[in-house]
Coordinates of C-alpha atoms and ligand atoms in Angstrom, one line a residue:
M154 CA 4.7 6.4 6.0
C155 CA 4.5 7.0 9.7
G156 CA 1.4 5.9 11.5
I157 CA -0.4 8.3 13.7
I158 CA -3.2 7.9 16.2
G159 CA -5.2 9.9 18.7
Y160 CA -7.9 8.9 21.3
I161 CA -10.2 10.7 23.6
G162 CA -12.8 8.9 25.7
Y163 CA -13.4 6.8 28.8
R164 CA -10.8 4.0 28.2
D165 CA -7.3 3.9 29.5
V166 CA -5.5 5.6 26.7
V167 CA -2.2 3.8 26.8
P168 CA -3.5 0.3 25.7
V169 CA -5.6 2.0 23.0
L170 CA -2.7 3.8 21.6
I171 CA -0.4 0.8 21.8
Q172 CA -2.9 -1.5 20.2
G173 CA -3.5 1.0 17.4
L174 CA 0.2 1.5 16.8
E175 CA 0.6 -2.3 16.5
Q176 CA -1.8 -2.1 13.6
L177 CA -0.1 0.9 12.1
E178 CA 3.5 -0.3 12.6
Y179 CA 3.7 -1.5 9.0
R180 CA 3.8 2.2 8.0
G181 CA 7.2 2.7 9.6
Y182 CA 9.2 1.2 12.5
D183 CA 12.2 3.4 13.0
S184 CA 10.8 4.6 16.4
A185 CA 7.6 4.8 18.3
G186 CA 6.1 7.1 20.9
I187 CA 3.1 8.2 22.8
A188 CA 2.0 11.2 24.7
C189 CA -1.0 11.4 27.1
L190 CA -2.3 13.6 29.8
D191 CA -2.1 12.2 33.3
S192 CA -5.5 13.0 34.7
R193 CA -4.4 12.9 38.3
K194 CA -1.3 15.1 38.0
G195 CA -2.3 17.1 35.0
N196 CA 1.1 16.3 33.5
L197 CA 2.0 15.4 30.0
F198 CA 3.3 11.8 30.0
L199 CA 5.7 11.3 27.1
A200 CA 7.4 8.0 26.2
K201 CA 9.4 7.3 23.1
E202 CA 12.0 4.8 22.0
K203 CA 14.1 4.2 19.0
G204 CA 13.3 1.1 17.0
K205 CA 10.2 -1.0 16.9
L206 CA 7.1 -0.7 19.0
A207 CA 8.3 -3.6 21.1
A208 CA 11.0 -1.3 22.6
L209 CA 8.4 1.3 23.6
K210 CA 6.2 -1.4 25.0
E211 CA 9.0 -2.7 27.1
K212 CA 9.8 0.8 28.3
I213 CA 6.3 1.5 29.3
G214 CA 5.8 -1.9 30.9
D215 CA 3.0 -2.0 33.4
F216 CA 3.3 1.7 34.1
N217 CA 0.0 2.7 35.5
I218 CA -1.2 6.0 34.2
D219 CA -4.7 7.4 34.6
S220 CA -5.3 9.0 31.2
H221 CA -8.1 9.2 28.7
I222 CA -6.6 11.4 26.0
G223 CA -3.4 10.9 24.0
V224 CA -1.6 10.5 20.7
G225 CA 0.8 7.9 19.4
H226 CA 3.2 7.5 16.5
T227 CA 5.3 4.9 14.7
R228 CA 8.0 6.5 12.5
W229 CA 9.5 6.0 9.1
A230 CA 12.4 8.5 9.3
T231 CA 12.5 11.4 6.8
H232 CA 14.1 14.4 8.5
G233 CA 16.6 13.3 11.2
E234 CA 18.0 9.9 11.8
P235 CA 16.0 7.2 13.7
S236 CA 16.7 8.1 17.3
R237 CA 14.9 8.8 20.6
E238 CA 15.3 12.6 20.1
N239 CA 13.7 12.5 16.7
A240 CA 10.9 10.2 17.7
H241 CA 7.4 11.6 18.0
P242 CA 5.4 13.0 19.7
H243 CA 7.1 16.4 19.7
T244 CA 6.1 19.2 22.0
D245 CA 6.2 23.0 21.6
F246 CA 8.5 25.3 23.5
S247 CA 6.0 25.7 26.3
G248 CA 5.6 22.0 26.7
Q249 CA 1.8 22.4 26.4
I250 CA 1.2 20.8 23.0
A251 CA 2.0 17.2 22.0
L252 CA 1.9 16.5 18.3
V253 CA 2.4 13.5 16.0
H254 CA 2.9 13.9 12.3
N255 CA 2.9 11.9 9.1
G256 CA 4.4 13.6 6.0
I257 CA 6.8 16.4 5.3
V258 CA 6.8 20.1 6.2
E259 CA 8.8 21.3 3.3
N260 CA 9.6 24.8 4.4
Y261 CA 10.8 23.6 7.9
A262 CA 14.3 24.9 7.5
T263 CA 13.3 28.5 6.9
L264 CA 10.7 28.4 9.6
K265 CA 13.2 26.9 12.0
K266 CA 15.7 29.7 11.4
T267 CA 13.0 32.3 12.0
L268 CA 12.0 30.7 15.2
Q269 CA 15.5 30.2 16.4
K270 CA 16.1 33.9 15.9
K271 CA 13.1 34.4 18.3
K272 CA 15.0 32.2 20.8
V273 CA 12.8 29.1 20.3
R274 CA 14.9 26.1 21.2
F275 CA 14.7 22.8 19.3
T276 CA 15.5 19.4 20.6
S277 CA 15.3 17.3 17.4
Q278 CA 16.3 17.5 13.7
T279 CA 12.7 16.9 12.6
D280 CA 10.4 19.0 10.5
T281 CA 7.7 17.9 12.9
E282 CA 9.1 19.9 15.8
V283 CA 9.0 22.9 13.5
G284 CA 5.3 22.3 12.9
V285 CA 4.4 22.0 16.6
Q286 CA 6.5 25.1 17.4
V287 CA 4.7 27.2 14.8
I288 CA 1.4 26.1 16.2
G289 CA 2.7 26.8 19.7
R290 CA 3.5 30.4 18.7
F291 CA -0.1 31.0 17.8
Y292 CA -1.4 29.1 20.8
K293 CA 0.7 31.3 23.1
K294 CA -1.5 34.2 22.2
K295 CA -4.4 32.7 24.1
T296 CA -6.4 31.4 21.2
S297 CA -8.0 27.9 21.3
L298 CA -5.9 25.0 20.0
F299 CA -8.3 24.8 17.0
Q300 CA -7.7 28.5 16.3
A301 CA -4.0 28.1 16.7
V302 CA -3.9 25.2 14.2
K303 CA -6.1 27.2 11.8
Q304 CA -3.7 30.1 11.8
A305 CA -0.5 28.1 11.8
I306 CA -1.4 25.8 8.9
P307 CA -1.1 28.4 6.1
Q308 CA 2.5 29.0 7.1
L309 CA 3.4 25.3 6.6
R310 CA 4.2 24.0 3.1
G311 CA 4.2 20.4 2.1
F312 CA 2.0 17.4 2.6
F313 CA 1.2 16.1 6.0
A314 CA -1.3 15.1 8.6
F315 CA -1.1 16.1 12.3
V316 CA -2.8 14.9 15.4
L317 CA -2.3 16.9 18.6
F318 CA -3.7 18.0 21.9
S319 CA -2.8 20.4 24.6
K320 CA -2.3 20.0 28.3
D321 CA -4.5 23.1 28.8
D322 CA -7.4 21.6 27.1
P323 CA -7.9 18.0 28.2
E324 CA -11.2 17.7 26.4
T325 CA -10.0 18.1 22.8
I326 CA -8.0 16.4 20.1
I327 CA -7.3 18.2 16.9
A328 CA -6.5 16.5 13.6
Y329 CA -5.5 18.1 10.4
K330 CA -5.0 16.5 7.0
R331 CA -3.3 17.7 3.8
S332 CA -2.8 14.9 1.3
N333 CA -1.7 12.3 3.9
P334 CA -4.6 10.1 5.1
L335 CA -6.6 10.5 8.3
V336 CA -9.7 8.7 9.3
I337 CA -11.9 9.4 12.3
G338 CA -13.4 6.5 14.2
L339 CA -16.7 7.2 15.9
G340 CA -17.6 5.6 19.2
Q341 CA -20.0 6.1 22.1
G342 CA -18.5 8.5 24.5
E343 CA -15.2 8.2 22.8
N344 CA -13.6 9.1 19.4
F345 CA -10.5 8.1 17.6
V346 CA -8.4 9.3 14.7
A347 CA -5.7 7.3 12.9
S348 CA -3.8 7.1 9.7
D349 CA -5.8 4.1 8.7
V350 CA -8.8 2.2 9.5
T351 CA -7.1 -1.0 10.7
A352 CA -6.1 0.8 13.9
L353 CA -9.7 1.5 14.7
L354 CA -11.3 -1.9 13.9
S355 CA -11.2 -3.2 17.5
Y356 CA -13.4 -0.3 18.6
T357 CA -15.6 0.9 15.8
R358 CA -16.4 0.4 12.1
R359 CA -18.1 3.8 11.8
V360 CA -15.7 6.2 10.2
I361 CA -15.3 9.5 8.6
Y362 CA -12.5 10.0 6.0
L363 CA -11.2 13.5 6.3
E364 CA -10.6 15.5 3.1
D365 CA -7.6 17.7 2.4
E366 CA -7.5 20.8 4.4
D367 CA -9.9 19.5 7.0
I368 CA -9.3 20.3 10.7
A369 CA -11.3 17.9 12.9
V370 CA -12.1 18.7 16.4
L371 CA -12.7 15.6 18.5
T372 CA -14.2 15.6 22.0
R373 CA -15.5 12.5 23.8
N374 CA -19.0 13.0 22.5
K375 CA -18.6 14.9 19.3
V376 CA -16.6 15.3 16.1
T377 CA -16.8 18.5 14.1
V378 CA -14.9 19.3 10.9
Y379 CA -13.8 22.6 9.6
S380 CA -12.7 23.0 6.0
L381 CA -9.8 25.4 5.4
K382 CA -10.7 25.2 1.7
R383 CA -14.3 26.2 2.2
H384 CA -13.7 28.5 5.2
S385 CA -16.6 26.9 7.0
W386 CA -17.7 24.0 9.2
V387 CA -18.6 21.1 7.0
S388 CA -20.4 17.8 7.4
R389 CA -18.5 14.7 6.2
P390 CA -20.3 11.4 5.4
V391 CA -20.1 8.6 7.9
T392 CA -19.1 5.3 6.3
T393 CA -19.3 1.8 7.8
V394 CA -16.3 -0.3 6.9
N395 CA -16.8 -3.9 6.2
W396 CA -13.3 -5.1 7.3
N397 CA -13.1 -6.8 10.6
V398 CA -10.5 -7.2 13.4
A399 CA -9.7 -10.8 12.6
Q400 CA -8.7 -9.9 9.1
A401 CA -6.1 -7.6 10.5
Q402 CA -4.6 -10.2 12.9
K403 CA -2.1 -13.0 12.3
Q404 CA -4.6 -15.8 13.3
G405 CA -1.9 -18.2 14.3
F406 CA 0.4 -17.6 11.3
P407 CA 4.0 -16.7 12.1
H408 CA 3.8 -13.7 9.7
F409 CA 1.1 -11.6 8.1
M410 CA 2.8 -12.3 4.7
L411 CA 2.2 -16.0 5.0
K412 CA -1.3 -15.6 6.2
E413 CA -2.0 -13.2 3.3
M414 CA -0.6 -15.6 0.8
Y415 CA -2.9 -18.3 2.1
E416 CA -5.8 -16.0 1.8
Q417 CA -5.3 -15.6 -2.0
P418 CA -7.8 -18.3 -3.2
E419 CA -10.5 -16.8 -1.0
V420 CA -9.7 -13.3 -2.2
L421 CA -10.0 -14.5 -5.8
R422 CA -13.3 -16.3 -5.2
N423 CA -14.7 -13.2 -3.5
I424 CA -13.7 -11.0 -6.4
L425 CA -15.2 -13.3 -9.0
S426 CA -18.5 -13.7 -7.1
K427 CA -18.7 -9.9 -6.7
R428 CA -17.8 -9.0 -10.3
I429 CA -19.6 -11.6 -12.4
D430 CA -23.4 -11.4 -12.7
R431 CA -25.9 -14.2 -13.2
Q432 CA -25.6 -13.8 -17.0
G433 CA -21.8 -14.3 -16.8
E434 CA -21.1 -10.6 -17.6
V435 CA -18.5 -8.6 -15.7
Y436 CA -20.0 -5.7 -13.8
F437 CA -18.6 -3.0 -11.7
D438 CA -21.1 -1.4 -9.3
T439 CA -19.2 1.9 -9.2
I440 CA -19.0 2.5 -12.9
T441 CA -21.7 5.0 -14.0
K442 CA -23.4 5.3 -17.3
A443 CA -21.5 8.5 -18.1
F444 CA -18.2 6.9 -17.2
R445 CA -19.0 3.9 -19.4
K446 CA -19.9 6.2 -22.3
R447 CA -16.5 7.8 -22.2
L448 CA -14.7 4.5 -21.6
K449 CA -16.2 3.2 -24.8
K450 CA -14.5 5.9 -26.8
I451 CA -11.1 6.2 -25.2
E452 CA -8.2 6.0 -27.6
R453 CA -5.3 5.1 -25.3
V454 CA -4.7 3.7 -21.8
F455 CA -2.1 4.7 -19.3
M456 CA -1.3 2.3 -16.5
I457 CA 0.3 4.3 -13.7
S458 CA 1.4 3.0 -10.4
C459 CA 4.4 2.1 -8.2
G460 CA 6.2 -1.1 -7.2
T461 CA 4.1 -4.2 -7.1
A462 CA 1.1 -2.3 -8.3
Y463 CA 3.1 -1.2 -11.4
H464 CA 3.7 -4.9 -12.2
A465 CA -0.1 -5.5 -11.9
G466 CA -0.6 -2.5 -14.2
L467 CA 1.7 -4.1 -16.8
V468 CA -0.4 -7.3 -16.8
G469 CA -3.6 -5.3 -16.9
G470 CA -2.4 -3.1 -19.8
T471 CA -1.4 -6.1 -21.8
A472 CA -4.8 -7.6 -21.3
I473 CA -6.6 -4.4 -22.2
Q474 CA -4.6 -4.2 -25.4
Q475 CA -5.4 -7.8 -26.2
Y476 CA -9.1 -7.9 -25.4
A477 CA -10.3 -4.3 -25.8
R478 CA -7.8 -3.4 -28.6
V479 CA -6.7 -0.2 -27.0
P480 CA -3.0 0.6 -27.0
Y481 CA -1.5 1.0 -23.6
Q482 CA 1.5 2.6 -22.0
A483 CA 2.6 1.7 -18.5
Q484 CA 4.8 4.0 -16.4
V485 CA 5.8 4.3 -12.8
S486 CA 3.9 7.2 -11.1
S487 CA 7.1 9.1 -10.1
E488 CA 8.2 9.3 -13.8
F489 CA 4.7 10.0 -15.3
R490 CA 4.1 13.1 -13.3
Y491 CA 7.4 14.8 -14.1
T492 CA 7.4 14.2 -17.8
N493 CA 4.6 16.6 -18.8
P494 CA 2.6 13.6 -20.0
M495 CA 0.6 13.9 -23.2
V496 CA -2.7 12.8 -21.9
G497 CA -6.1 14.3 -22.7
P498 CA -9.8 13.7 -22.6
E499 CA -9.6 10.8 -25.1
D500 CA -7.3 8.9 -22.7
L501 CA -8.0 6.6 -19.8
V502 CA -5.5 6.8 -17.0
V503 CA -5.7 3.7 -14.7
L504 CA -4.1 4.1 -11.3
V505 CA -3.4 0.9 -9.5
T506 CA -2.8 1.1 -5.7
Q507 CA -3.3 -1.0 -2.7
S508 CA -3.2 1.8 -0.1
G509 CA -4.8 4.5 -2.3
E510 CA -2.4 6.9 -0.6
T511 CA 0.9 6.5 -2.5
A512 CA 2.1 10.1 -2.9
D513 CA 3.5 9.7 -6.4
T514 CA 0.4 7.9 -7.6
L515 CA -1.8 10.6 -6.1
A516 CA 0.2 13.3 -7.8
A517 CA -0.1 11.4 -11.1
L518 CA -3.9 11.2 -10.6
R519 CA -4.0 15.0 -10.1
E520 CA -1.8 15.6 -13.2
A521 CA -4.0 13.3 -15.3
K522 CA -7.2 14.9 -14.1
S523 CA -5.9 18.4 -14.7
K524 CA -5.4 17.4 -18.3
G525 CA -8.9 16.2 -18.7
A526 CA -8.1 12.4 -18.9
L527 CA -10.7 9.9 -17.7
V528 CA -9.3 8.6 -14.4
L529 CA -10.0 5.2 -13.0
A530 CA -8.5 4.0 -9.7
I531 CA -8.1 0.3 -8.9
V532 CA -7.8 0.5 -5.1
N533 CA -7.8 -1.8 -2.1
V534 CA -8.4 0.6 0.8
V535 CA -11.9 1.8 0.7
G536 CA -12.3 5.6 1.2
S537 CA -8.6 6.3 0.5
T538 CA -7.6 9.5 -1.1
I539 CA -7.0 8.1 -4.6
A540 CA -10.3 6.2 -4.4
R541 CA -12.1 9.5 -3.6
E542 CA -10.4 11.7 -6.1
A543 CA -10.6 9.5 -9.2
D544 CA -13.5 9.8 -11.7
S545 CA -14.4 6.3 -10.8
V546 CA -13.0 3.6 -8.5
I547 CA -13.0 -0.2 -8.6
Y548 CA -12.2 -1.8 -5.3
T549 CA -10.1 -4.9 -5.3
H550 CA -11.6 -6.3 -2.1
A551 CA -8.5 -8.0 -0.8
G552 CA -9.2 -7.1 2.8
P553 CA -6.5 -5.5 4.9
E554 CA -3.0 -6.3 3.9
I555 CA -0.6 -5.8 6.7
G556 CA 2.6 -7.5 5.5
V557 CA 4.8 -4.9 3.9
A558 CA 5.4 -7.2 0.9
S559 CA 2.3 -7.2 -1.1
T560 CA 0.9 -10.6 -2.0
K561 CA -2.9 -10.9 -1.9
A562 CA -3.4 -7.3 -2.9
Y563 CA -1.3 -8.1 -6.0
V564 CA -3.4 -11.1 -7.1
A565 CA -6.5 -9.1 -6.4
Q566 CA -5.2 -6.3 -8.6
L567 CA -4.4 -8.8 -11.3
A568 CA -7.9 -10.4 -11.1
T569 CA -9.6 -7.0 -11.1
L570 CA -7.6 -5.7 -14.1
L571 CA -8.3 -8.8 -16.1
L572 CA -12.0 -8.4 -15.5
L573 CA -11.7 -4.8 -16.5
A574 CA -10.0 -5.8 -19.8
F575 CA -12.8 -8.3 -20.5
Y576 CA -15.4 -5.7 -19.6
M577 CA -13.8 -3.1 -21.9
G578 CA -13.5 -5.8 -24.6
R579 CA -17.3 -6.4 -24.4
L580 CA -18.1 -2.6 -24.2
R581 CA -16.0 -1.9 -27.3
R582 CA -17.3 -4.9 -29.1
K583 CA -13.9 -6.4 -29.5
L584 CA -14.6 -9.5 -27.5
S585 CA -17.4 -11.9 -28.6
R586 CA -19.9 -13.2 -26.2
D587 CA -18.6 -16.8 -26.8
A588 CA -15.0 -15.9 -26.3
H589 CA -16.0 -14.0 -23.1
R590 CA -18.0 -16.9 -21.8
T591 CA -15.0 -19.2 -22.3
L592 CA -12.7 -16.8 -20.5
I593 CA -15.0 -16.4 -17.6
R594 CA -15.4 -20.2 -17.3
E595 CA -11.7 -20.6 -17.1
F596 CA -11.3 -17.7 -14.7
K597 CA -13.6 -19.4 -12.3
K598 CA -11.2 -22.3 -12.0
I599 CA -8.4 -20.0 -10.9
P600 CA -9.2 -19.8 -7.1
D601 CA -9.0 -23.6 -6.8
Q602 CA -5.9 -23.8 -8.9
A603 CA -4.3 -21.2 -6.7
A604 CA -5.2 -23.3 -3.6
K605 CA -3.6 -26.3 -5.2
I606 CA -0.3 -24.5 -5.7
L607 CA -0.4 -23.4 -2.0
K608 CA -0.4 -27.1 -1.0
E609 CA 3.1 -27.4 -2.5
H610 CA 4.6 -25.2 0.1
K611 CA 7.1 -27.9 1.4
R612 CA 8.7 -28.0 -2.1
F613 CA 9.2 -24.2 -2.2
E614 CA 10.8 -24.5 1.2
S615 CA 13.3 -27.2 0.2
C616 CA 14.3 -25.2 -2.9
A617 CA 14.9 -22.1 -0.8
K618 CA 17.0 -24.2 1.6
K619 CA 19.3 -25.0 -1.3
H620 CA 19.8 -21.4 -2.3
Y621 CA 19.3 -19.1 0.7
T622 CA 23.0 -18.2 1.1
R623 CA 23.2 -16.9 -2.5
R624 CA 23.2 -13.2 -3.0
N625 CA 22.3 -12.8 -6.7
F626 CA 19.2 -14.0 -8.6
L627 CA 18.0 -13.4 -12.1
F628 CA 14.3 -13.7 -13.0
L629 CA 13.1 -14.1 -16.6
G630 CA 9.7 -14.1 -18.2
R631 CA 8.0 -13.2 -21.4
G632 CA 4.6 -11.7 -22.4
Y633 CA 2.1 -11.8 -19.5
N634 CA 4.9 -13.2 -17.3
F635 CA 7.5 -10.6 -17.9
P636 CA 5.8 -8.6 -15.1
T637 CA 5.9 -11.8 -13.0
A638 CA 9.7 -11.8 -13.4
L639 CA 9.8 -8.2 -12.2
E640 CA 7.5 -9.0 -9.3
G641 CA 9.4 -12.1 -8.3
A642 CA 12.6 -10.1 -8.2
L643 CA 11.1 -7.3 -6.2
K644 CA 9.6 -9.7 -3.6
L645 CA 12.9 -11.5 -3.1
K646 CA 15.0 -8.3 -2.7
E647 CA 12.6 -6.5 -0.4
I648 CA 12.2 -9.2 2.2
S649 CA 15.4 -11.4 1.9
Y650 CA 17.8 -8.5 0.9
A651 CA 19.4 -10.7 -1.8
H652 CA 20.0 -8.8 -5.0
A653 CA 17.5 -9.9 -7.7
H654 CA 16.8 -8.6 -11.2
G655 CA 13.8 -9.2 -13.3
Y656 CA 14.3 -9.2 -17.0
A657 CA 12.4 -9.9 -20.2
A658 CA 13.8 -13.3 -21.2
G659 CA 14.3 -12.1 -24.8
E660 CA 16.6 -9.4 -23.6
M661 CA 18.9 -11.9 -21.8
K662 CA 21.2 -12.2 -24.8
H663 CA 21.6 -8.4 -24.9
G664 CA 23.5 -8.3 -21.6
P665 CA 22.4 -10.3 -18.6
I666 CA 23.7 -13.5 -20.2
A667 CA 27.2 -12.4 -19.1
L668 CA 26.1 -13.2 -15.5
I669 CA 25.5 -16.8 -16.2
D670 CA 27.8 -19.4 -14.7
H671 CA 27.5 -22.4 -12.4
E672 CA 26.7 -20.2 -9.4
Q673 CA 24.0 -18.1 -11.0
P674 CA 20.4 -19.1 -10.2
V675 CA 17.9 -18.1 -12.9
I676 CA 14.2 -18.3 -12.1
C677 CA 12.5 -18.9 -15.4
I678 CA 8.8 -18.3 -15.5
A679 CA 7.6 -20.4 -18.4
P680 CA 4.0 -21.5 -18.3
D681 CA 2.2 -22.5 -21.5
S682 CA 2.0 -19.4 -23.6
L683 CA 2.5 -17.9 -27.0
T684 CA 6.2 -17.7 -26.4
Y685 CA 6.7 -21.0 -24.6
E686 CA 9.2 -22.3 -27.2
K687 CA 11.1 -19.0 -27.1
M688 CA 11.3 -19.4 -23.3
I689 CA 12.6 -22.9 -23.7
S690 CA 15.4 -21.7 -26.1
N691 CA 16.4 -19.1 -23.4
I692 CA 16.5 -21.8 -20.8
Q693 CA 18.7 -24.0 -23.1
E694 CA 21.0 -21.0 -23.4
I695 CA 21.3 -20.9 -19.6
C696 CA 21.8 -24.6 -19.3
A697 CA 24.5 -24.5 -22.0
R698 CA 26.4 -22.0 -19.7
D699 CA 25.9 -24.1 -16.6
G700 CA 23.5 -21.8 -14.9
I701 CA 21.1 -23.0 -12.2
V702 CA 17.6 -23.2 -13.5
I703 CA 14.6 -22.9 -11.2
A704 CA 11.6 -23.2 -13.5
I705 CA 7.9 -22.5 -13.1
G706 CA 5.9 -24.1 -15.9
T707 CA 2.6 -25.8 -16.6
E708 CA 2.0 -29.3 -15.2
G709 CA 3.0 -32.1 -17.6
R710 CA 5.8 -30.1 -19.2
K711 CA 8.4 -32.9 -19.0
D712 CA 10.8 -31.0 -21.3
L713 CA 11.0 -28.1 -18.9
E714 CA 11.1 -30.3 -15.9
K715 CA 14.1 -32.2 -17.3
M716 CA 16.1 -29.0 -18.0
A717 CA 15.4 -27.5 -14.6
D718 CA 17.3 -28.0 -11.4
D719 CA 14.0 -27.3 -9.6
F720 CA 10.6 -27.3 -11.2
F721 CA 7.4 -26.0 -9.9
C722 CA 4.2 -26.5 -11.8
I723 CA 1.0 -24.6 -12.1
P724 CA -2.3 -26.1 -13.3
K725 CA -3.2 -25.7 -17.0
T726 CA -4.7 -22.3 -17.8
S727 CA -4.6 -19.7 -20.6
E728 CA -1.6 -17.4 -20.6
V729 CA -3.7 -14.4 -19.6
F730 CA -4.6 -16.0 -16.2
S731 CA -1.1 -17.5 -15.6
P732 CA 0.4 -14.5 -13.8
I733 CA -2.1 -15.0 -10.9
L734 CA -0.7 -18.6 -10.5
T735 CA 3.0 -18.2 -11.4
V736 CA 3.5 -15.5 -8.8
I737 CA 2.5 -17.8 -5.9
P738 CA 5.6 -20.1 -6.0
L739 CA 7.7 -16.9 -6.2
Q740 CA 6.1 -15.4 -3.1
F741 CA 6.8 -18.6 -1.2
F742 CA 10.3 -18.8 -2.4
S743 CA 10.9 -15.2 -1.3
Y744 CA 9.2 -15.8 2.0
Q745 CA 11.3 -18.9 2.8
M746 CA 14.5 -17.1 1.7
A747 CA 13.7 -14.3 4.1
V748 CA 12.9 -16.7 7.0
L749 CA 16.1 -18.7 6.4
N750 CA 18.1 -15.6 6.4
G751 CA 16.5 -14.5 9.7
R752 CA 14.9 -11.4 8.1
D753 CA 12.0 -9.5 9.5
V754 CA 9.5 -10.7 7.0
D755 CA 6.6 -8.4 7.8
Q756 CA 8.7 -5.3 8.4
P757 CA 11.7 -5.4 6.1
R758 CA 14.3 -2.8 6.8
N759 CA 13.9 0.8 5.4
L760 CA 10.5 0.1 4.0
A761 CA 7.0 1.2 4.8
K762 CA 3.8 -0.1 3.4
S763 CA 2.2 3.1 2.5
V764 CA 4.6 5.5 0.8
T765 CA 3.1 8.9 1.4
V766 CA 6.2 10.9 0.7
E767 CA 7.7 11.5 -2.7
Ligands
LIG835 C1 6.0 -4.3 -2.7 C2 5.1 -3.3 -2.4 C3 5.3 -2.0 -3.0 C4 3.9 -1.3 -3.3 C5 4.1 0.2 -3.7 C6 2.9 0.8 -4.1 O1 5.7 -5.6 -2.1 O2 4.1 -3.5 -1.7 O3 6.1 -2.0 -4.1 O4 3.3 -2.0 -4.3 O5 4.7 0.9 -2.7 O6 2.0 0.9 -3.1 P1 0.4 1.1 -3.3 O7 -0.1 -0.1 -4.0 O8 -0.2 1.2 -2.0 O9 0.3 2.3 -4.2

């Protein structure tokens, strides 16, 4: 949450910062701001506005400023309401240092009181301003900015990343990371730092992922890293990222979400071609022999994640239990970490995360590791903190996902987890070669089947047109598609703001059935499955009470089509693969509902894509 960026080099800094912030805006859009050093006047130029980046851009307009060093910020408010005063960058009392911040300084209130006693004046309600003031106190004593940061950091509790520079030292940007992500972009005669790699792709693909407690010192020609943990200068590996700028742009689509939904067949194709070898066996390049040895013997699996990724974890856990015969438990990260979980060396903890930076999932990872569990991360963003800290990582290779509502990253998580389940099934000798071969053959059809569903977009649109003014929706599913019901409901509420509830269909008669009347739409996810007939009975119960049935089923299911007010079909496939297909109509439905309600699809209110605070 919050996107931060810094630049030093030969380019005009304002367009670099603005372009970077455009890519980072998905991390928060309560306010935006930049600070840079005017080379001619030696002044600090500060511009910030409440609301989206567009407001800041309008304010800056064609303002001509000769500057080659600066920092920028896009905010997801934590401390202090969204306002101009609380917008970053913040400066210290001397007006020398400009700082942008992502995360929370937890002891800000105590520090603020102490500083106020020393007559330091504050202009915002943010914890960020406390951070820059503390650094400013050390800087005052004529140390370098690096030294000031080094001395100030131990006074600040919490989890955060800072990027800052000082008017006095126009040749240096300092960046510090504790838990929240920061990546350095390496250029020729210029260097960058940002919360995530998408902000850098227009300029460079050579990056350094900072580790916790790293202070990076960036000049035009050099980047050096000091580790507060190791009390020494360290060398961090340079990685070349394989994402490109086009992937992080809308490419003619009105919204990133729509573009990302259309990318799903390609994402699936890519995953299957990467993960299935010539013999038809699943393989993961990152899984070592030692890891495999432990994986073979694990006794339980914990699927831990948040939001959409949690729903993927539920599907993955069900498949691992079915094909590898290991019992699983799924829990949201924020609950797992505070329940003193009983995990140990005989357990596998699988963390599913698109960003690889979600604070609760990261904390869950650390909890699991401290108890000796085998920790596997299923991550999209290469080099992210969770990817680096896990015992092993499997990347989902969905490419950059910019829309706040997760779509292609979700299907990539599903596909990867199913492959993991089959892999574990083979490893543990619970899945025969023949059964495996049949599964893989069927899996290979899924990308084309997904593409076929995408062609039906006009029908999803007309269904949304009938219902977009309604405020309450119920989603029902069973087995592998109970998580789809949860995911469908989450998607709808996060982007259309309609209330939506996902439920296990079998539970309907234990409560939610009271909601059913002629005005209640119920989205029933009922592809061919072990529980298809049970699902049909549930739908009958809804029809008997005059509820509105929107059904998703397998093609050719006339019985279902007859009962439903609207029917969307998916091509024939086994139940285990069906969640990859059934979710697509639901994504479209939510998307259309949001558009028809005039919502901001890619940046829904109050949300941020990467949740780096608890
Ligand atoms: C919903 C959505 C969120 C994320 C959740 C976890 O569309 O995107 O629910 O799934 O915030 O994020 P990651 O996967 O980055 O850990």
